[in-house]
Amino acid sequence: MYKAIIVDDEAKARRLMEVLILENCAEIEIVGFAENVPDAAKLIHKKQPDLVFLDVDMPQYNGFELFNFVDKTEFEVIFCTAYSEFAL
């Protein structure tokens, strides 16, 4: 079982990602949600996830800046975005 968190500033997007994971990835347990980068960093330190589903475009800090908030990246990141310019 993999522990995961979902980070997105939009509640609807967090819920949609949760539903997609629950319906398609039985081996993933969602252990938390965050709506911004500082809260995500705190959640990462607390929950020690294996996976972080991370939105790119958020207010104040973008998803890429999360790495400035954590000491070690002992987790895999799956970037989630609706913007094609971030897709590659």
Short mmCIF file of C-alpha atoms in Angstrom, two decimals:
data_model
loop_
_atom_site.label_atom_id
_atom_site.label_comp_id
_atom_site.label_asym_id
_atom_site.label_seq_id
_atom_site.Cartn_x
_atom_site.Cartn_y
_atom_site.Cartn_z
CA MET A 1 0.00 0.00 0.00
CA TYR A 2 1.29 3.44 -0.98
CA LYS A 3 0.45 6.50 1.10
CA ALA A 4 -0.44 9.60 -0.91
CA ILE A 5 -1.43 13.22 -0.42
CA ILE A 6 -3.23 15.48 -2.86
CA VAL A 7 -2.20 19.13 -3.16
CA ASP A 8 -4.43 21.50 -5.12
CA ASP A 9 -5.86 24.93 -4.36
CA GLU A 10 -9.27 23.97 -5.77
CA ALA A 11 -11.52 21.77 -3.63
CA LYS A 12 -13.31 20.37 -6.69
CA ALA A 13 -10.00 19.29 -8.23
CA ARG A 14 -8.89 17.65 -4.97
CA ARG A 15 -12.16 15.71 -4.82
CA LEU A 16 -11.95 14.65 -8.47
CA MET A 17 -8.38 13.41 -7.98
CA GLU A 18 -9.46 11.52 -4.87
CA VAL A 19 -12.32 9.81 -6.75
CA LEU A 20 -10.05 8.87 -9.67
CA ILE A 21 -7.49 7.36 -7.31
CA LEU A 22 -10.08 5.49 -5.23
CA GLU A 23 -11.75 4.05 -8.32
CA ASN A 24 -8.57 3.07 -10.18
CA CYS A 25 -5.72 2.57 -7.74
CA ALA A 26 -6.58 0.19 -4.91
CA GLU A 27 -2.93 0.14 -3.82
CA ILE A 28 -2.97 3.88 -2.99
CA GLU A 29 -4.26 5.17 0.35
CA ILE A 30 -4.95 8.90 0.49
CA VAL A 31 -3.68 10.12 3.86
CA GLY A 32 -4.26 13.85 3.47
CA PHE A 33 -5.08 16.92 1.44
CA ALA A 34 -3.51 20.38 1.23
CA GLU A 35 -4.63 23.48 -0.62
CA ASN A 36 -1.28 25.28 -0.73
CA VAL A 37 2.46 24.62 -0.67
CA PRO A 38 3.18 25.54 3.00
CA ASP A 39 0.36 23.26 4.20
CA ALA A 40 1.59 20.52 1.87
CA ALA A 41 5.09 20.74 3.35
CA LYS A 42 3.68 20.36 6.88
CA LEU A 43 1.55 17.42 5.76
CA ILE A 44 4.54 15.74 4.09
CA HIS A 45 6.57 16.00 7.29
CA LYS A 46 3.68 14.64 9.33
CA LYS A 47 2.42 11.81 7.06
CA GLN A 48 5.61 10.80 5.19
CA PRO A 49 3.78 9.93 1.94
CA ASP A 50 5.17 7.78 -0.84
CA LEU A 51 3.33 9.84 -3.50
CA VAL A 52 2.35 13.48 -3.82
CA PHE A 53 -0.24 14.44 -6.43
CA LEU A 54 0.74 18.07 -6.94
CA ASP A 55 -1.00 20.90 -8.76
CA VAL A 56 1.39 23.21 -10.60
CA ASP A 57 -0.50 26.50 -10.71
CA MET A 58 -1.51 27.70 -7.24
CA PRO A 59 -1.62 31.13 -5.60
CA GLN A 60 1.38 32.39 -3.62
CA TYR A 61 3.67 29.42 -4.41
CA ASN A 62 3.54 27.15 -7.42
CA GLY A 63 3.88 23.40 -7.15
CA PHE A 64 7.54 23.42 -8.19
CA GLU A 65 8.36 25.57 -5.15
CA LEU A 66 7.30 22.76 -2.81
CA PHE A 67 10.86 21.45 -3.03
CA ASN A 68 12.09 24.63 -1.31
CA PHE A 69 9.94 23.72 1.71
CA VAL A 70 11.06 20.12 2.32
CA ASP A 71 14.46 18.89 3.44
CA LYS A 72 14.39 15.56 1.63
CA THR A 73 12.24 14.28 -1.16
CA GLU A 74 11.63 10.72 -0.11
CA PHE A 75 8.46 10.64 -2.17
CA GLU A 76 7.50 10.55 -5.82
CA VAL A 77 5.64 13.48 -7.36
CA ILE A 78 2.88 13.28 -9.92
CA PHE A 79 2.20 16.74 -11.29
CA CYS A 80 -1.45 17.42 -12.00
CA THR A 81 -2.39 20.39 -14.13
CA ALA A 82 -4.96 21.61 -16.60
CA TYR A 83 -2.37 23.78 -18.36
CA SER A 84 -0.82 22.23 -21.46
CA GLU A 85 2.33 24.35 -21.15
CA PHE A 86 3.22 22.46 -17.96
CA ALA A 87 2.43 19.02 -19.38
CA LEU A 88 5.90 18.25 -20.67
#
